[in-house]
Amino acid sequence: MALLGPGPALPRSGTTTVLLMLLILSGSSWTSDVPAGHNETGREPSPAAQEDHGPDPRHGTNSTNHRKAFPVLDLNYEDVRTPFEISLWILLALLMKLGFHVIPRVSHVVPESCLLIFVGLLVGGAIKAIQEKAPVLDSKLFFFYLLPPIILDAGYFLPIRAFTENLGTILVFAVLGTLWNAFFIGGMMFAVCQIEAAQVGHVGLLSCLLFGSIVSAVDPVAVLAVFEEIHINELLHILVFGESLLNDAVTVVLYHLFEEFSHAGTVTVGDAFLGVVSFFVVSLGGILAGVIYGVLGAFTSRFTSHSRVIEPLFVFLYSYMAYLSAELFHLSGIMSLIACGVVMRPYVEANISHKSYTTIKYFLKMWSSVSETLIFIFLGVSTVEGPHNWNWIFVIFTLVLCLLSRVLGVVGLTFIINKFRIVKLTKKDQFIVAYGGLRGAIAFSLGFLLPNNDTKHMFLTAIITVIFFTVFVQGMTIRPLVELLAVKKKEESKASINEEIHTQFLDHLLTGIEEICGHYGHHHWKDKLNRFNKMYVKKWLIAGERYNEPQLISFYNKLEMKQAIMLVEGGSAAKLPSVMAAVSAHVQQQREAAQEQPIPKISKTREAEIRRILRANLQNTRQRLRSYSRHDLFTDPFEDNLSEVRFRRQRVEMERRMSHYLTVPAKRQETPSVRKVWFEPEHKVYTYDESESPCPSDAAALLDKCDRRAAPESDDQPETQKPSRCLSDPGPDEEGSSFRLS
C-alpha cells in the first residue's frame, strides 16, 4: 500500500484524452452488446434470446438488459416517395427548360414543346428499361392540377380589346368550326371503318363521332407553346388562341353527348334537341360561374388593405373554386376560368398593392410554365408506357382527315366571315389559322377517360400520332413558313398617353357615328357597358375614391409605376425611392393644404348681382341645342330674331359688295330667301356711334347716301319695299333706261 503513494498530477489535456478514450470504448462496448438485426431503440431482447444465451456470467442473475444504441442514420423512402418524385419531376422540367433557353441554336429551330416531349420519351424509355412502372398522364391529374394554371394565366392577362373586337370571328371558328371538324372526321372515319382491310368493322357510328369530337378541338396549351415563340401578330394570335379557349364548351358537350349515346345505342330527336340545349347550358353556365366568383374576389379585395400578404391567395383560390364549381356540374371549366380572370382583374388591380400585383403576375407565369412543361414530358412518358393498338389504315386516315377538315373549315368559314368584317382575312392569314390548329394534351386526356378496351387503345394511338404530327411537324415548320410568306409579326411598342388619348377619342367618335346612323354595333354596347360599370359596379367593387378616378389618370399612374420599376431593375436610379418619397410627401402636403383652405361663400344678394351682370353683358347663343333626329329637321322659332352682332356683320358684308358696285344693272334672279331680315320703319333714322360700332365711317356714310337717293323715288311704292331697294341694286329708272359705263 505504501508503494501506491501520490504521483505526479496529469495535465489537463491528458485528462481530456483519457475521458474521450473511455467514451469511445464504452460506446463500442454498447454497440457490441446490441444484437444484430435490431434497428429500434430501447427494445428489450426477446425471451427466446435470453434462453439461448442464458444468464450473463459476468453479472450473474442480477444483470440488467442492454438498450440498443440511438440510430444516427436511417432510411425510410416510402414515407417521402410521392412528394420526392414530384419534386424530382418539377426539377427535371425546370432544368430542361433552362437548358433549352441557354442554347439559342436549339430554340430557333425546335419548339420548346417538341424538346420536352422528346425528353419525356427518353425518361419513359429509361424507366421501362429498369422494369419499373412509369407515371402516366392521368385525366384527373391533368384536368384538376395541370390545366387550371395555364388557363388562368391566359384568362387573367387576356388582351380584352383584341378579344372583344374579334369575338364574332372567334365564336364562328370555335363553335361552327369545331362542329364541322367533329362531324366530318367522325362520319368519314365511320366510312373508313367499313373497309375490310382495316379490320375495324366493330366500331360503330357513335364511337366514330365520339372519336371525332375528341380529336377535333384545338389545344390551348400547344397553341400557346408555339405561337408565343414565333411572335405572330396580335390578330392571328387572338383568333387561334381564342378559338382554342372557347371550343372547350363544344368539345365537352359533344364528348358527353356521344358517350351517352354510345352507351344507349339509339338517338332520338328529343336527345338531339337536349344536346343543343346542353351546349348553351354548359357554355353560359360556365361563364356565369366565373362571373360570380370574379365579383366575389373583387369585392373581397376591397377589405385587404390591412393584410396585404393574403391578397394574391384570394385571386388564386377564387379562380380555382370557379373552375371546380363548373366541373362539379359538368360545365365548361375553361370558360369559367376565363370569365373569372377577365371580370376580376380590373377591380382587383385597383384595390391591391403593387407588390401583390407583382406576386400574382410572376406566380401565375411560373405556375403555368411548370404545368406546361410537365404536360409535355408526361405525354412523352405516356407514349412509351402504352399500351398501343397500331392500325395503319385507321391512323393514316385520321391524320389526313384532321388536316383536310381543318383546311376546308377555315376556308369556308372565312369566306362567310369576310362578308361582315371590315378588316378582311387574307389568304396568308387563312393559311396560318389553318396551319396553327394544333392538338395537345386535352385530346389525350379525354381519350384516356374512355372504357378500357382495344378500341380505346386504338383511339389513343391515333390521337398520340396526331398530337406528335401537329406539334413536331407543324410546330417546327410554322416559323420558317411565317418568314417565307412575310406574315406580319407582333410589334413591340411602348404604351403612351398620346396613344391612349387617341384610342379613347376614336372610341367616342365611332360610338357617336353609330348613334347618328342608328346602327347599334359593338362600340355602342361597349359604351353602354362602360357607363354602367362606372355608375354602379365600381362603387361596390373598388375601395375608397379610386372608382371616380378618370381612365387617363389611372393609365398615367400605371405608366409611371412601370417606368419607375424599370429604372430600379436597371440599376440606373439608385436614389429613385428617396425622390419618389419626397415627391409623394410634397403632393400629400398640397392635398392637405387644399383641404384645410376654406371655400369662400357668396351671399344670395351678391350671387344675384353677378347673374344680372352676366346676363346683361354676355352674348346669347345664336342657336338652341335640340335633340337631333335624322328623319325631321325642325325650324327654330328664334331664328328670325336679329341680334346686334348679326346686324353689324351684315352691314360689313354689304359694304364689301357695294365697293364693287357697277352701273350696269344685273338681271334680278328669283332666289328663295334664306333668312328673314326685319328693319324698323323708314322714318326712323339709323345712327351709329364710331366708338361703339365696329362698322367703319365710310360704310355708314355710303348707307346714308343710299337712303337719301332712294327716298324721293319710291314715294308711291309700299313702305316695306323701300329699305329693300336701298339695300339692293338700283335697277332701271322710271323711264326704263339703264345707266351706262362712262
XYZ file of C-alpha atoms in Angstrom:
742
model
C 0.000 0.000 0.000
C 2.924 2.267 0.731
C 4.099 1.783 -2.812
C 0.861 3.372 -4.030
C 1.781 6.815 -2.849
C 0.823 10.049 -4.579
C 2.405 10.514 -8.021
C 2.741 13.446 -10.357
C -0.526 15.124 -11.452
C -1.743 14.503 -15.040
C -2.031 17.532 -17.245
C -5.492 18.797 -18.258
C -5.089 17.752 -21.862
C -4.159 14.262 -20.839
C -7.249 14.026 -18.657
C -9.429 15.091 -21.602
C -7.795 12.493 -23.838
C -8.427 9.762 -21.308
C -12.081 10.740 -20.967
C -12.593 10.673 -24.748
C -10.972 7.231 -24.946
C -13.259 5.941 -22.215
C -16.346 7.302 -24.037
C -15.273 5.658 -27.295
C -14.589 2.364 -25.535
C -17.921 2.488 -23.740
C -19.722 3.306 -26.979
C -18.029 0.397 -28.708
C -18.998 -1.900 -25.869
C -22.598 -0.682 -26.148
C -22.715 -1.305 -29.820
C -21.047 -4.716 -29.428
C -23.647 -5.725 -26.880
C -26.553 -4.883 -29.233
C -27.843 -7.978 -31.054
C -27.558 -7.880 -34.827
C -30.666 -7.239 -36.913
C -32.399 -4.852 -34.487
C -32.863 -1.235 -35.538
C -35.187 0.025 -32.854
C -34.118 1.900 -29.760
C -34.978 0.758 -26.256
C -36.044 -2.636 -27.452
C -35.571 -5.493 -24.966
C -34.278 -8.844 -26.137
C -36.858 -11.500 -26.688
C -37.347 -14.267 -24.126
C -36.108 -16.798 -26.635
C -32.848 -14.941 -26.982
C -32.487 -14.839 -23.223
C -32.998 -18.576 -23.023
C -30.432 -19.208 -25.768
C -27.752 -17.069 -24.248
C -28.562 -17.942 -20.698
C -27.554 -15.849 -17.749
C -24.677 -13.451 -18.155
C -21.657 -14.973 -16.373
C -20.129 -11.550 -15.748
C -23.154 -10.119 -13.927
C -24.844 -13.227 -12.643
C -28.597 -13.271 -12.228
C -28.867 -9.558 -11.325
C -27.665 -8.320 -14.707
C -29.644 -5.562 -16.462
C -30.874 -5.644 -20.080
C -28.729 -3.667 -22.570
C -30.514 -0.940 -24.706
C -29.978 -0.584 -28.418
C -27.914 2.445 -29.460
C -29.666 5.515 -30.911
C -29.576 5.270 -34.770
C -27.529 8.067 -36.238
C -28.738 7.495 -39.830
C -31.884 5.810 -41.065
C -33.534 5.313 -44.474
C -37.311 5.407 -44.957
C -38.088 6.130 -48.639
C -41.726 5.045 -48.662
C -42.827 7.901 -46.413
C -41.485 10.581 -48.757
C -41.768 8.774 -52.068
C -44.660 10.767 -53.558
C -43.506 14.329 -52.758
C -39.905 13.359 -53.537
C -40.803 12.090 -57.009
C -42.990 15.141 -57.690
C -40.099 17.407 -56.760
C -37.769 15.435 -59.000
C -40.169 15.749 -61.942
C -40.506 19.507 -61.457
C -36.745 19.866 -61.097
C -36.231 17.887 -64.290
C -38.742 20.079 -66.108
C -37.061 23.279 -64.955
C -33.601 22.023 -65.909
C -34.849 21.081 -69.378
C -36.464 24.491 -69.787
C -33.264 26.196 -68.626
C -31.110 24.189 -70.991
C -33.469 24.924 -73.873
C -33.084 28.682 -73.466
C -29.356 28.530 -72.754
C -28.677 27.028 -76.190
C -30.030 29.611 -78.688
C -29.459 27.458 -81.772
C -31.845 24.815 -80.487
C -34.553 27.299 -79.527
C -34.541 28.860 -83.007
C -35.049 25.523 -84.762
C -37.018 23.282 -82.409
C -40.015 24.482 -80.387
C -39.861 24.004 -76.666
C -42.827 21.620 -76.666
C -41.039 19.281 -79.104
C -37.935 19.155 -76.943
C -39.958 18.435 -73.802
C -41.843 15.587 -75.470
C -38.521 14.148 -76.622
C -37.192 14.335 -73.044
C -40.325 12.544 -71.881
C -39.700 9.787 -74.397
C -36.161 9.360 -73.068
C -37.301 9.298 -69.446
C -40.089 6.852 -70.231
C -37.655 4.580 -72.060
C -35.234 4.653 -69.120
C -37.996 3.806 -66.646
C -39.195 0.955 -68.801
C -35.644 -0.338 -69.199
C -35.321 -0.860 -65.447
C -38.730 -2.586 -65.477
C -40.484 -0.002 -63.363
C -43.970 1.359 -63.913
C -43.800 4.862 -65.357
C -46.271 7.572 -64.282
C -48.966 8.180 -66.881
C -50.737 11.453 -67.636
C -53.891 10.695 -65.701
C -57.029 12.631 -66.602
C -57.646 13.737 -63.019
C -54.062 14.946 -62.682
C -54.319 16.846 -65.942
C -57.737 18.478 -65.558
C -57.539 19.310 -61.828
C -53.888 20.275 -61.301
C -52.002 20.926 -64.551
C -54.539 22.628 -66.832
C -56.058 25.315 -64.496
C -52.831 27.348 -64.015
C -52.320 27.635 -67.786
C -55.906 28.739 -68.449
C -55.923 31.171 -65.504
C -52.736 32.807 -66.712
C -54.198 33.130 -70.217
C -57.529 34.494 -68.970
C -56.149 36.900 -66.380
C -53.800 38.565 -68.873
C -56.081 38.199 -71.894
C -55.913 41.215 -74.296
C -59.501 42.334 -73.821
C -59.640 44.867 -76.643
C -58.376 42.498 -79.335
C -60.553 39.684 -77.989
C -63.802 41.694 -77.962
C -63.187 43.286 -81.367
C -62.800 39.822 -82.952
C -65.286 37.975 -80.749
C -67.666 37.198 -83.614
C -64.925 35.643 -85.752
C -63.601 33.677 -82.764
C -67.060 32.288 -81.966
C -67.601 31.218 -85.569
C -64.303 29.332 -85.629
C -64.811 27.888 -82.128
C -68.433 26.723 -82.475
C -69.133 26.129 -86.157
C -65.558 25.100 -86.931
C -65.420 22.542 -84.114
C -68.835 21.120 -85.058
C -67.714 20.808 -88.685
C -64.482 19.063 -87.714
C -66.198 16.661 -85.314
C -68.936 15.532 -87.690
C -66.717 15.483 -90.782
C -63.974 13.419 -89.096
C -66.480 11.155 -87.338
C -68.526 10.482 -90.468
C -65.520 9.870 -92.687
C -63.869 7.616 -90.098
C -67.050 5.527 -89.936
C -66.744 5.090 -93.700
C -63.091 4.090 -93.256
C -64.085 1.519 -90.637
C -66.287 -0.189 -93.192
C -63.199 -1.101 -95.248
C -62.471 -4.788 -94.761
C -58.723 -4.306 -94.909
C -58.874 -2.023 -91.875
C -60.357 -4.809 -89.709
C -62.208 -2.320 -87.504
C -65.745 -3.075 -88.599
C -66.867 -3.424 -84.985
C -66.510 0.347 -84.437
C -69.929 1.943 -84.825
C -71.033 5.419 -85.945
C -71.464 6.838 -82.439
C -67.989 5.660 -81.444
C -66.526 7.318 -84.543
C -68.393 10.554 -83.760
C -67.068 10.361 -80.194
C -63.560 9.963 -81.571
C -64.141 12.904 -83.930
C -65.267 15.140 -81.048
C -62.085 14.267 -79.115
C -59.593 14.841 -81.910
C -61.242 17.894 -83.487
C -60.615 20.516 -80.790
C -57.615 22.857 -80.999
C -55.495 22.642 -77.844
C -54.737 25.948 -76.000
C -51.570 24.585 -74.365
C -49.989 23.620 -77.679
C -51.089 26.876 -79.329
C -49.582 28.953 -76.528
C -46.338 26.995 -76.597
C -45.824 27.504 -80.344
C -47.370 30.912 -81.094
C -45.598 32.728 -78.272
C -42.237 31.689 -79.735
C -42.866 32.864 -83.302
C -44.278 36.266 -82.186
C -47.133 36.266 -84.664
C -49.244 39.429 -84.986
C -51.988 40.038 -82.469
C -54.901 39.375 -84.831
C -53.830 35.857 -85.818
C -52.741 35.031 -82.277
C -56.061 36.020 -80.741
C -58.033 34.213 -83.457
C -56.308 30.846 -82.965
C -55.868 31.139 -79.205
C -59.417 32.437 -78.682
C -60.750 29.533 -80.717
C -58.781 27.067 -78.575
C -60.261 28.601 -75.417
C -63.897 28.844 -76.465
C -64.187 25.479 -78.223
C -63.999 23.796 -74.816
C -67.765 24.072 -74.373
C -68.419 22.404 -77.744
C -65.891 19.666 -77.016
C -67.330 18.923 -73.559
C -70.916 18.800 -74.830
C -70.104 16.601 -77.816
C -67.972 14.274 -75.708
C -70.638 13.676 -73.053
C -73.402 13.562 -75.662
C -71.807 10.893 -77.856
C -70.604 8.976 -74.812
C -74.176 8.714 -73.516
C -75.493 7.873 -76.973
C -72.892 5.155 -77.467
C -73.971 3.505 -74.214
C -77.671 3.869 -75.016
C -77.315 2.696 -78.597
C -80.169 4.799 -80.018
C -80.606 8.517 -80.673
C -83.960 10.285 -80.881
C -84.957 13.787 -81.964
C -85.526 14.713 -78.345
C -81.995 13.657 -77.463
C -80.595 15.827 -80.229
C -82.647 18.811 -79.008
C -81.436 18.256 -75.450
C -77.889 18.163 -76.781
C -78.350 21.614 -78.313
C -79.806 22.915 -75.051
C -76.909 21.329 -73.181
C -74.439 23.338 -75.257
C -75.955 26.631 -74.114
C -76.205 25.410 -70.524
C -72.570 24.288 -70.456
C -71.177 27.437 -72.054
C -73.369 30.059 -70.395
C -73.321 28.205 -67.075
C -69.532 28.156 -67.079
C -69.412 31.876 -67.849
C -71.937 32.611 -65.087
C -69.938 30.637 -62.534
C -66.782 32.530 -63.478
C -68.530 35.910 -63.273
C -69.936 35.139 -59.809
C -66.579 34.132 -58.368
C -64.883 37.042 -60.131
C -67.263 39.528 -58.499
C -66.758 37.849 -55.120
C -62.987 38.057 -55.498
C -63.147 41.724 -56.477
C -65.469 42.537 -53.565
C -63.213 40.706 -51.110
C -60.185 42.660 -52.287
C -61.830 45.869 -51.024
C -61.079 44.880 -47.430
C -57.491 43.615 -47.748
C -55.749 46.946 -47.164
C -54.701 45.868 -43.649
C -53.437 42.422 -44.672
C -51.618 42.722 -47.975
C -49.924 39.339 -47.607
C -53.050 37.322 -48.362
C -54.182 39.348 -51.386
C -52.684 37.013 -54.027
C -54.254 33.994 -52.334
C -57.759 35.339 -52.883
C -57.110 35.630 -56.623
C -55.833 32.048 -56.876
C -58.470 30.484 -54.627
C -61.499 32.217 -56.123
C -60.329 31.315 -59.628
C -59.730 27.696 -58.708
C -63.100 27.499 -56.943
C -64.756 28.818 -60.102
C -63.099 26.036 -62.121
C -64.051 23.320 -59.615
C -67.631 24.586 -59.344
C -68.000 24.421 -63.112
C -66.556 20.911 -63.251
C -68.882 19.900 -60.417
C -71.910 20.380 -62.698
C -70.124 19.274 -65.916
C -69.953 22.861 -67.142
C -67.089 24.384 -69.090
C -64.287 24.864 -66.578
C -62.067 26.638 -69.113
C -64.718 29.259 -69.891
C -65.351 29.665 -66.164
C -61.668 30.413 -65.518
C -61.527 32.837 -68.456
C -64.616 34.719 -67.257
C -63.360 34.832 -63.670
C -59.975 36.252 -64.670
C -61.439 38.840 -67.050
C -64.031 40.085 -64.528
C -61.729 40.075 -61.522
C -58.616 41.747 -62.893
C -59.589 45.465 -63.283
C -61.138 45.717 -59.816
C -58.520 43.645 -58.027
C -55.662 45.670 -59.507
C -57.344 48.866 -58.285
C -57.555 47.527 -54.721
C -54.384 45.519 -54.096
C -50.873 46.847 -53.619
C -48.245 46.862 -56.321
C -46.246 44.152 -54.559
C -49.293 41.891 -54.563
C -49.824 42.579 -58.258
C -46.209 41.628 -58.973
C -46.629 38.457 -56.920
C -49.751 37.454 -58.829
C -48.128 38.143 -62.175
C -44.915 36.201 -61.646
C -46.518 33.355 -59.705
C -49.056 32.759 -62.484
C -46.327 32.839 -65.113
C -44.159 30.445 -63.114
C -47.036 28.093 -62.296
C -48.320 27.942 -65.869
C -44.804 27.415 -67.249
C -44.150 24.488 -64.904
C -47.534 22.927 -65.702
C -46.967 23.251 -69.430
C -43.536 21.642 -69.124
C -44.869 18.728 -67.075
C -47.717 18.144 -69.530
C -45.394 17.673 -72.492
C -42.975 15.497 -70.509
C -45.843 13.302 -69.319
C -47.043 13.000 -72.913
C -43.699 11.521 -73.884
C -43.632 9.169 -70.886
C -47.226 8.023 -71.517
C -46.385 7.317 -75.145
C -43.645 4.896 -74.113
C -45.727 3.286 -71.380
C -48.612 2.353 -73.693
C -50.493 0.123 -74.321
C -50.971 0.756 -78.026
C -53.059 -0.807 -80.752
C -51.493 0.264 -84.028
C -53.694 0.197 -87.107
C -52.056 1.725 -90.151
C -55.231 2.461 -92.075
C -57.045 3.996 -89.103
C -54.072 6.143 -88.036
C -53.187 7.422 -91.524
C -56.790 8.299 -92.399
C -57.199 10.042 -89.035
C -54.191 12.242 -89.718
C -55.240 13.067 -93.295
C -58.842 13.821 -92.341
C -57.762 16.098 -89.474
C -55.673 18.201 -91.847
C -58.313 18.208 -94.590
C -61.197 19.148 -92.307
C -59.176 21.977 -90.780
C -58.342 23.489 -94.169
C -61.874 23.160 -95.546
C -63.410 24.564 -92.370
C -61.151 27.613 -92.211
C -61.522 28.448 -95.913
C -65.303 28.012 -95.941
C -65.936 29.928 -92.717
C -63.554 32.731 -93.693
C -65.460 33.184 -96.969
C -68.576 33.893 -94.905
C -66.809 35.929 -92.222
C -65.127 38.305 -94.698
C -68.541 39.479 -95.863
C -69.087 41.050 -92.433
C -65.553 42.087 -91.459
C -64.054 45.497 -92.169
C -60.505 44.147 -91.997
C -60.610 41.083 -94.231
C -58.644 37.906 -93.552
C -56.184 37.420 -96.391
C -55.019 34.127 -97.884
C -51.891 34.257 -95.735
C -53.982 34.748 -92.612
C -56.206 31.822 -93.527
C -53.168 29.613 -94.071
C -51.695 30.483 -90.661
C -55.042 29.932 -88.914
C -55.462 26.548 -90.606
C -51.840 25.519 -90.072
C -51.888 26.616 -86.430
C -54.680 24.241 -85.401
C -52.520 22.142 -83.074
C -53.731 19.233 -80.943
C -52.409 18.506 -77.486
C -52.932 17.015 -74.059
C -56.676 17.761 -73.837
C -57.412 15.269 -76.600
C -55.145 12.686 -74.951
C -56.816 13.141 -71.542
C -60.315 12.851 -72.997
C -59.280 9.667 -74.799
C -57.807 8.341 -71.572
C -61.279 8.577 -69.970
C -62.778 6.031 -72.391
C -63.568 2.486 -71.221
C -60.514 0.255 -71.166
C -60.634 -1.968 -74.276
C -58.945 -2.430 -77.632
C -60.948 0.381 -79.208
C -59.670 2.812 -76.564
C -56.069 1.745 -77.220
C -56.550 2.235 -80.970
C -58.095 5.678 -80.403
C -55.244 6.691 -78.074
C -52.644 5.555 -80.587
C -54.265 7.626 -83.342
C -54.614 10.640 -81.011
C -50.933 10.476 -79.993
C -49.946 10.272 -83.669
C -51.985 13.387 -84.485
C -50.500 15.231 -81.477
C -46.950 14.338 -82.442
C -47.500 15.334 -86.078
C -49.057 18.708 -85.236
C -46.521 19.549 -82.524
C -43.384 18.312 -84.274
C -44.079 18.853 -87.987
C -46.413 21.853 -87.924
C -44.799 23.374 -84.833
C -41.289 23.174 -86.274
C -42.213 24.418 -89.762
C -44.582 27.263 -88.868
C -41.732 29.675 -88.067
C -39.971 29.355 -91.458
C -43.341 29.477 -93.217
C -44.226 32.739 -91.435
C -40.912 34.231 -92.527
C -41.286 32.852 -96.067
C -44.783 34.274 -96.513
C -43.748 37.568 -94.868
C -46.627 37.405 -92.414
C -46.825 40.474 -90.220
C -45.339 39.857 -86.795
C -46.113 41.389 -83.450
C -44.734 44.891 -82.996
C -43.343 45.617 -79.565
C -44.471 49.165 -78.832
C -44.438 51.012 -75.558
C -47.749 52.314 -74.307
C -48.046 56.081 -74.163
C -50.546 58.683 -73.029
C -50.787 60.026 -76.581
C -51.835 56.632 -77.906
C -54.361 56.177 -75.107
C -55.909 59.612 -75.749
C -56.281 58.924 -79.466
C -57.699 55.471 -78.781
C -60.355 56.843 -76.459
C -61.109 59.663 -78.891
C -61.672 57.193 -81.732
C -63.875 55.041 -79.489
C -66.095 58.020 -78.637
C -66.139 59.150 -82.265
C -67.198 55.724 -83.551
C -69.819 55.477 -80.817
C -71.267 58.814 -81.900
C -71.270 57.788 -85.554
C -73.145 54.601 -84.675
C -75.694 56.632 -82.696
C -76.280 59.026 -85.596
C -76.582 56.225 -88.140
C -78.890 54.246 -85.911
C -76.577 51.218 -86.038
C -76.011 49.559 -82.690
C -72.591 47.987 -83.160
C -70.061 46.782 -80.605
C -68.899 50.358 -79.949
C -72.420 51.277 -78.839
C -72.735 48.342 -76.473
C -69.204 48.837 -75.217
C -70.045 52.437 -74.317
C -73.234 51.331 -72.540
C -71.301 48.733 -70.570
C -68.625 51.249 -69.595
C -71.255 53.710 -68.387
C -72.996 51.036 -66.329
C -69.673 49.919 -64.897
C -68.694 53.460 -63.947
C -72.038 54.417 -62.423
C -72.863 51.299 -60.439
C -70.309 48.479 -60.384
C -67.149 50.410 -59.488
C -68.776 51.926 -56.408
C -69.225 48.481 -54.884
C -66.071 46.721 -56.033
C -63.369 49.418 -55.707
C -62.403 50.750 -52.288
C -62.039 54.439 -51.465
C -62.372 57.204 -54.021
C -60.438 55.449 -56.774
C -63.628 54.488 -58.598
C -64.045 58.178 -59.547
C -60.554 58.381 -60.990
C -60.589 59.141 -64.738
C -59.314 56.439 -67.029
C -56.483 58.578 -68.382
C -55.245 59.387 -64.873
C -55.308 55.707 -63.940
C -53.445 54.804 -67.121
C -50.869 57.524 -66.443
C -50.287 56.212 -62.920
C -49.682 52.718 -64.282
C -47.198 54.024 -66.822
C -45.319 55.995 -64.177
C -45.136 52.985 -61.889
C -43.961 50.756 -64.733
C -41.219 53.178 -65.714
C -40.091 53.525 -62.112
C -39.833 49.741 -61.761
C -37.832 49.510 -64.981
C -35.433 52.152 -63.704
C -34.983 50.381 -60.390
C -34.449 46.996 -62.025
C -31.963 48.513 -64.461
C -29.920 49.995 -61.618
C -29.874 53.453 -63.184
C -31.865 55.120 -60.452
C -30.282 54.414 -57.102
C -31.868 57.461 -55.495
C -35.258 56.895 -57.074
C -37.051 55.718 -53.907
C -35.997 58.809 -51.969
C -37.036 61.093 -54.837
C -40.395 59.356 -55.137
C -40.877 59.608 -51.398
C -40.107 63.332 -51.484
C -42.495 63.895 -54.384
C -45.255 61.905 -52.723
C -44.748 63.839 -49.475
C -44.965 67.129 -51.363
C -48.148 66.045 -53.117
C -49.634 64.938 -49.814
C -48.838 68.315 -48.257
C -50.520 70.078 -51.153
C -53.609 67.944 -50.746
C -53.777 68.642 -47.032
C -53.334 72.382 -47.630
C -56.093 72.337 -50.231
C -58.406 70.533 -47.820
C -57.651 72.975 -44.998
C -58.227 76.065 -47.177
C -61.795 77.300 -46.610
C -64.095 77.601 -49.576
C -65.334 81.222 -49.981
C -69.054 81.652 -49.612
C -71.134 84.140 -51.619
C -74.292 85.694 -50.319
C -77.558 85.373 -52.190
C -77.600 89.101 -52.980
C -74.085 89.030 -54.406
C -74.899 85.925 -56.464
C -77.994 87.586 -57.908
C -75.958 90.669 -58.816
C -73.329 88.538 -60.587
C -76.018 86.766 -62.544
C -77.569 90.103 -63.578
C -74.206 91.422 -64.782
C -73.561 88.250 -66.770
C -76.985 88.350 -68.398
C -76.526 91.985 -69.380
C -73.011 91.671 -70.808
C -72.726 88.182 -72.230
C -73.927 87.459 -75.739
C -76.740 84.961 -76.063
C -76.127 81.857 -78.074
C -77.268 82.000 -81.657
C -78.878 78.593 -81.642
C -80.531 76.351 -79.138
C -79.390 72.807 -78.605
C -82.129 70.435 -79.593
C -82.381 66.680 -79.745
C -81.233 65.556 -83.170
C -83.413 63.449 -85.427
C -82.145 62.110 -88.699
C -85.706 61.985 -90.091
C -87.038 65.517 -89.449
C -85.500 68.991 -89.322
C -87.449 71.334 -87.043
C -87.485 75.072 -87.680
C -86.268 77.213 -84.851
C -88.818 79.907 -83.847
C -85.993 82.079 -82.557
C -84.131 82.004 -85.846
C -85.886 85.152 -87.171
C -84.655 87.303 -84.329
C -81.814 89.538 -85.429
C -79.218 90.288 -82.834
C -76.972 93.302 -82.929
C -73.876 91.314 -83.749
C -75.521 89.691 -86.745
C -76.763 93.030 -87.983
C -73.288 94.527 -87.825
C -71.813 91.590 -89.691
C -74.374 92.024 -92.453
C -73.519 95.706 -92.723
C -69.852 94.882 -93.183
C -70.690 92.294 -95.838
C -72.894 94.841 -97.619
C -70.030 97.340 -97.628
C -67.825 94.790 -99.317
C -70.396 94.196 -102.016
C -71.039 97.873 -102.683
C -67.335 98.547 -103.097
C -67.630 96.546 -106.323
C -70.705 98.472 -107.427
C -71.320 98.599 -111.165
C -73.741 100.848 -113.035
C -74.741 98.018 -115.366
C -77.864 96.546 -113.914
C -77.972 92.875 -113.369
C -80.947 90.715 -114.002
C -82.890 90.040 -110.924
C -82.670 86.378 -110.065
C -85.561 84.869 -108.296
C -83.760 83.212 -105.431
C -85.577 81.976 -102.387
C -84.791 83.945 -99.298
C -82.787 82.042 -96.770
C -83.324 84.275 -93.757
C -85.863 86.956 -92.950
C -84.463 90.401 -92.129
C -86.621 92.879 -90.262
C -85.963 96.588 -90.299
C -87.528 99.462 -88.482
C -89.896 101.851 -90.377
C -88.402 104.304 -92.819
C -88.952 107.415 -90.759
C -86.640 106.060 -88.070
C -83.070 107.218 -88.588
C -80.213 104.762 -88.019
C -77.366 106.383 -86.173
C -74.155 104.682 -85.119
C -71.503 105.911 -82.833
C -67.996 105.108 -84.139
C -66.786 104.352 -80.626
C -69.466 101.694 -80.159
C -69.935 100.272 -83.641
C -67.227 98.244 -85.346
C -68.584 99.371 -88.737
C -66.239 101.899 -90.447
C -67.343 105.523 -91.047
C -67.288 105.334 -94.835
C -69.722 102.418 -94.773
C -72.156 104.434 -92.642
C -71.853 107.445 -94.993
C -72.476 105.251 -98.008
C -75.585 103.783 -96.406
C -76.920 107.271 -95.568
C -76.313 108.383 -99.175
C -78.199 105.367 -100.449
C -81.095 106.208 -98.110
C -81.329 109.816 -99.382
C -81.248 108.677 -103.022
C -83.943 106.056 -102.640
C -86.339 108.234 -100.623
C -87.755 110.586 -103.421
C -88.058 107.806 -105.991
C -90.201 105.445 -104.006
C -92.954 107.584 -102.501
C -95.660 105.695 -104.388
C -94.247 102.288 -103.502
C -95.172 100.273 -100.442
C -93.392 101.213 -97.316
C -91.908 97.778 -96.773
C -90.045 97.793 -100.101
C -88.083 100.998 -99.525
C -85.340 99.553 -97.393
C -85.007 96.593 -99.715
C -84.488 98.900 -102.743
C -81.890 100.800 -100.806
C -80.055 97.633 -99.831
C -80.080 96.093 -103.348
C -79.027 97.056 -106.880
C -80.699 100.307 -108.042
C -82.130 98.702 -111.188
C -83.744 100.675 -114.028
C -85.145 104.190 -113.539
C -88.762 105.234 -114.074
C -88.357 105.591 -117.867
C -86.891 102.132 -118.204
C -83.455 103.426 -119.275
C -80.262 101.998 -117.853
C -77.072 103.530 -116.681
C -74.132 103.236 -119.000
C -70.494 102.835 -118.253
C -68.660 106.105 -118.797
